[in-house]
C-alpha atoms as one frame of an Amber mdcrd trajectory, in Angstrom:
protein
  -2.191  -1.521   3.803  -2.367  -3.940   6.636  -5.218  -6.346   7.690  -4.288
  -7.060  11.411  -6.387 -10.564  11.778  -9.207 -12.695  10.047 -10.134 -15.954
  10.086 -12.308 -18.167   7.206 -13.376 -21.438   7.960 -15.224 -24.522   4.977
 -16.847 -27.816   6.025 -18.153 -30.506   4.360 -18.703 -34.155   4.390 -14.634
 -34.676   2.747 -13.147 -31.764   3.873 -12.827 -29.187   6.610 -10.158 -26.582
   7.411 -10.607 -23.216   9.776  -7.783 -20.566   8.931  -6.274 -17.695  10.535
  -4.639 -15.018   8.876  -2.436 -12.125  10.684  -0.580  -9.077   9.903  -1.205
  -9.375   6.525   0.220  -6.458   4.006  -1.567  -5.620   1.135   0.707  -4.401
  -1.728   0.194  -2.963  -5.003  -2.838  -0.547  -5.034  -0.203   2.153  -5.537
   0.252   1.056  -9.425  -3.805   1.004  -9.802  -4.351   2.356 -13.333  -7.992
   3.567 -14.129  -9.428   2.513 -17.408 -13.144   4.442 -17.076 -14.959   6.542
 -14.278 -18.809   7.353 -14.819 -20.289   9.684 -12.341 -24.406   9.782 -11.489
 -24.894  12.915  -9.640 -29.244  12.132 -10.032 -28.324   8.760  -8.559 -25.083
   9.719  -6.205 -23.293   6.825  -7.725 -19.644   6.383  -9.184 -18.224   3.295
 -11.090 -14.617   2.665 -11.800 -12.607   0.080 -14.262  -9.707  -0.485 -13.414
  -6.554  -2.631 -14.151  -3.928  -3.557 -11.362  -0.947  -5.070 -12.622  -0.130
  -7.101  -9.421  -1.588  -7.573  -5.591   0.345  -9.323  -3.384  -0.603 -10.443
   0.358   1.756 -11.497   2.640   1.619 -12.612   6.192   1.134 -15.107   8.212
  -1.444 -17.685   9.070  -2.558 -21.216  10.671  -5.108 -23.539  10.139  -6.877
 -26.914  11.276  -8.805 -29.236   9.530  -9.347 -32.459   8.002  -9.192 -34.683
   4.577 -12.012 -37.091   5.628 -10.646 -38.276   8.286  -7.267 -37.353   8.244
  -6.089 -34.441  10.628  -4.617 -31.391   9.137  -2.482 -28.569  10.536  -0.225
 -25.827   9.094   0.973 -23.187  10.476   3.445 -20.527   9.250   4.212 -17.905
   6.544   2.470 -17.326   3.320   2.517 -15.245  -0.062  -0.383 -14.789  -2.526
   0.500 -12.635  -5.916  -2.647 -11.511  -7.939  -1.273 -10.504 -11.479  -3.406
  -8.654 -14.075  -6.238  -7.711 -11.733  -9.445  -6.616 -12.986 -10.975  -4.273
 -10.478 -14.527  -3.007 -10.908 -16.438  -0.364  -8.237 -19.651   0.719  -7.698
 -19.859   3.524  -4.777 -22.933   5.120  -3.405 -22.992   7.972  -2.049 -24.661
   9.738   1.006 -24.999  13.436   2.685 -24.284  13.950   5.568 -24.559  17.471
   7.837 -21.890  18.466  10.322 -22.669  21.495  12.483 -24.593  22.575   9.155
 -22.149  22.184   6.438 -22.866  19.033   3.927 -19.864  16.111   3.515 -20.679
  13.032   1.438 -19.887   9.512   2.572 -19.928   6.285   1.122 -22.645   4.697
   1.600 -22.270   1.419  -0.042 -19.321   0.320  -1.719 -19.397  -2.971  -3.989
 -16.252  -4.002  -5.648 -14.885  -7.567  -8.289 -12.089  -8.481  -8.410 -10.844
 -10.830 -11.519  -7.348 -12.042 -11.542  -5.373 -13.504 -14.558  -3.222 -15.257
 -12.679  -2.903 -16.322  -8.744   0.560 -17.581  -7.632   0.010 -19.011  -3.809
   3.958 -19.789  -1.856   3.663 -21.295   1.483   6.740 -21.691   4.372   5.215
 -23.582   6.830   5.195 -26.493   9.578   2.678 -28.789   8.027   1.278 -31.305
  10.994   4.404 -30.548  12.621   7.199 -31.418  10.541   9.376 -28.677   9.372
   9.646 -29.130   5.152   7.345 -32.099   4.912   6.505 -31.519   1.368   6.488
 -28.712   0.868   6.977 -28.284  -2.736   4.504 -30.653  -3.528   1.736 -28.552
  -1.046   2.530 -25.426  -3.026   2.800 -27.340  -6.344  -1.263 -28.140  -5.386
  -1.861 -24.736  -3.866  -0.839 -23.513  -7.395  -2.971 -26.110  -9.552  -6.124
 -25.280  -7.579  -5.134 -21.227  -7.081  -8.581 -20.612  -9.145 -10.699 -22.347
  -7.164  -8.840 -21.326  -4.151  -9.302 -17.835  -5.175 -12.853 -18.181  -5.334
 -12.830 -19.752  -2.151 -10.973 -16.930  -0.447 -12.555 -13.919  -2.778 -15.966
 -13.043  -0.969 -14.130 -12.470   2.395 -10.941 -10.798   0.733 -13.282  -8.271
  -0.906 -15.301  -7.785   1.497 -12.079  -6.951   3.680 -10.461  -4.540   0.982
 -13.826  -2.547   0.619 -14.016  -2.134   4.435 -10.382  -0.575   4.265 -11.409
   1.913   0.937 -15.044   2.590   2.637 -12.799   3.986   5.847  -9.937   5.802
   3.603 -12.774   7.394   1.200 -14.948   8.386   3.993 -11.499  10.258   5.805
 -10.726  11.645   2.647 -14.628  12.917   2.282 -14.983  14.536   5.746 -11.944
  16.596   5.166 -14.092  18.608   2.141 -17.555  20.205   2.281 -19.851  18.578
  -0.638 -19.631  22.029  -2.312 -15.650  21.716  -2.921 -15.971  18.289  -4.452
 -18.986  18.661  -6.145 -19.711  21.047  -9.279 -22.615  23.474  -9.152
């Protein structure tokens, strides 16, 4: 899966920083194993547990931003590995008629995500200078990966249940309720 552009941007009093991410590939939903699926018909509902054994995002990004006063900028390639991943869903659906014949949709799609590990590796130009540390950057982007993750999570997950919203709904309007639905 690819996520073609999104940006994310934090400010306060010590710290600021707008990023932009591109052409970043999702890998790893392939290996999804699903621990337990409940079905509602009465309330048109399906939850899944499941257990990922690693995502991994790659692509490429920039930001701005500040340490105080300091100016910040980076700008170049970046890798984020998920391992053990925790994946919860709650869908809801809908029905929908098309030239009388009943598909169901998603309606609402909520998803968590909970990660045992987050590795972050960074290639970049960091306020211009090719190399300029950094080691030590991705030596810090690895201490604070948990509270990095959090950081990132709301926007990640609301991007990834966008992209399964879209591919569930295709999938959907391909069969009449009838066929995927029992009597």
């Amino acid at each position: 899966m690819i996520i073609s552009h999104v940006e994310s941007d934090y400010e306060d009093q010590d710290f600021g920083m707008m990023e932009s991410f591109s052409n970043v590939f999702m890998f790893g939903f392939c290996d999804i194993k699903f621990n337990t699926v409940k079905v509602s018909l009465q309330q048109d509902k399906l939850e899944i547990s499941s257990k990922i054994p690693m995502l991994s995002f790659q692509g490429h990004y920039k930001s701005d931003g500040r340490v105080l006063t300091y100016p910040l900028a980076s700008l170049g390639t970046f890798e984020v590995n998920l391992t053990d991943v925790t994946m919860m869903w709650i869908i809801y659906f809908k029905r929908t008629a098309v030239n009388g014949t009943k598909y169901l949709q998603v309606e609402q799609l909520f998803s968590e995500m909970v990660p045992l590990d987050v590795n972050i590796n960074v290639v970049e130009r960091f306020n211009e200078d090719n190399k300029l540390q950094q080691d030590r950057l991705n030596s810090v982007l690895n201490e604070s990966s948990a509270e990095l993750f959090i950081h990132f999570k709301p926007k990640l997950t609301s991007l990834i249940n966008q992209i399964f919203v879209s591919l569930i709904n295709n999938v959907l309007s391909q069969f009449p309720e009838n066929e995927v639905l029992p009597d």
